[in-house]
Amino acid sequence: VNSVDIPFGWIFNDHKIVLLTYQSEIPYLLLYSDELIPEKQLEFPVSSVKIPVMACLDRVAVLQVIPGPQLWRIDFETEKWKKLY
């Protein structure tokens, strides 16, 4: 049996789940309610990258991006991306 690591995390005080996925080499964050109801899809601002690590804390996530190294942050309240490094 093969397994695939899918980065995910809890946000908004454990009331939403965020999953990382790819569509045509574009990373997306998918937001679900705590009952696993799809709510939103947020496109990463750069295509053709890989995101091996995602860390979530309440209303933000920090993502390691390669090639790089690069660090990006998403604020889930404003839905704004910011390149940190």
XYZ file of C-alpha atoms in Angstrom:
85
model
C 0.000 0.000 0.000
C 1.376 3.388 -0.989
C 0.682 6.439 1.127
C 0.909 10.125 0.320
C 1.594 12.789 2.896
C -0.984 15.555 2.575
C -0.119 18.641 4.615
C -3.079 19.750 6.700
C -3.778 21.781 9.800
C -6.470 23.160 12.051
C -7.266 26.885 11.948
C -9.740 29.278 13.590
C -9.460 27.640 17.030
C -9.900 24.142 15.608
C -13.156 25.007 13.790
C -11.761 24.674 10.256
C -9.366 22.303 8.509
C -6.986 23.388 5.769
C -5.550 20.897 3.259
C -2.868 21.447 0.642
C -3.515 20.084 -2.848
C -2.339 20.644 -6.427
C -4.233 21.173 -9.676
C -2.169 21.404 -12.880
C 1.002 22.188 -10.865
C -0.719 25.027 -8.984
C -0.893 24.639 -5.189
C -4.232 25.312 -3.504
C -5.352 25.443 0.090
C -8.762 23.901 0.635
C -10.723 25.028 3.683
C -13.295 22.753 5.295
C -15.575 23.156 8.268
C -14.971 20.947 11.292
C -17.736 18.739 9.841
C -15.691 18.347 6.613
C -17.967 20.553 4.512
C -15.949 22.311 1.747
C -15.965 26.079 2.227
C -13.231 27.747 0.208
C -10.316 27.222 -2.168
C -7.322 29.598 -2.079
C -4.820 29.553 -4.938
C -1.119 29.892 -4.124
C 0.282 32.980 -5.946
C 3.130 31.063 -7.674
C 2.792 27.974 -9.884
C 5.218 25.098 -10.503
C 6.432 24.940 -6.899
C 6.261 22.249 -4.229
C 5.223 22.832 -0.633
C 6.665 20.110 1.613
C 5.835 21.768 4.955
C 2.823 23.735 6.176
C 2.346 24.930 9.760
C -0.989 26.391 10.877
C -1.684 28.588 13.877
C -5.192 29.947 14.460
C -5.722 32.344 11.508
C -2.466 31.991 9.567
C -0.360 29.304 7.916
C 3.338 29.373 7.062
C 4.469 27.300 4.101
C 7.942 26.185 3.046
C 8.231 26.441 -0.733
C 10.758 24.866 -3.089
C 12.595 25.740 -5.200
C 13.993 28.104 -2.682
C 14.083 27.864 0.171
C 11.194 30.263 0.512
C 8.680 30.900 3.291
C 5.199 32.216 2.593
C 2.377 33.182 4.940
C -1.353 33.241 4.309
C -3.723 35.184 6.543
C -7.051 33.344 6.368
C -9.067 36.375 7.539
C -7.830 38.653 4.749
C -6.889 35.843 2.301
C -3.651 37.721 1.596
C -0.375 35.955 0.818
C 2.993 37.367 1.882
C 6.452 36.124 0.994
C 8.491 36.129 4.236
C 11.827 34.885 2.881
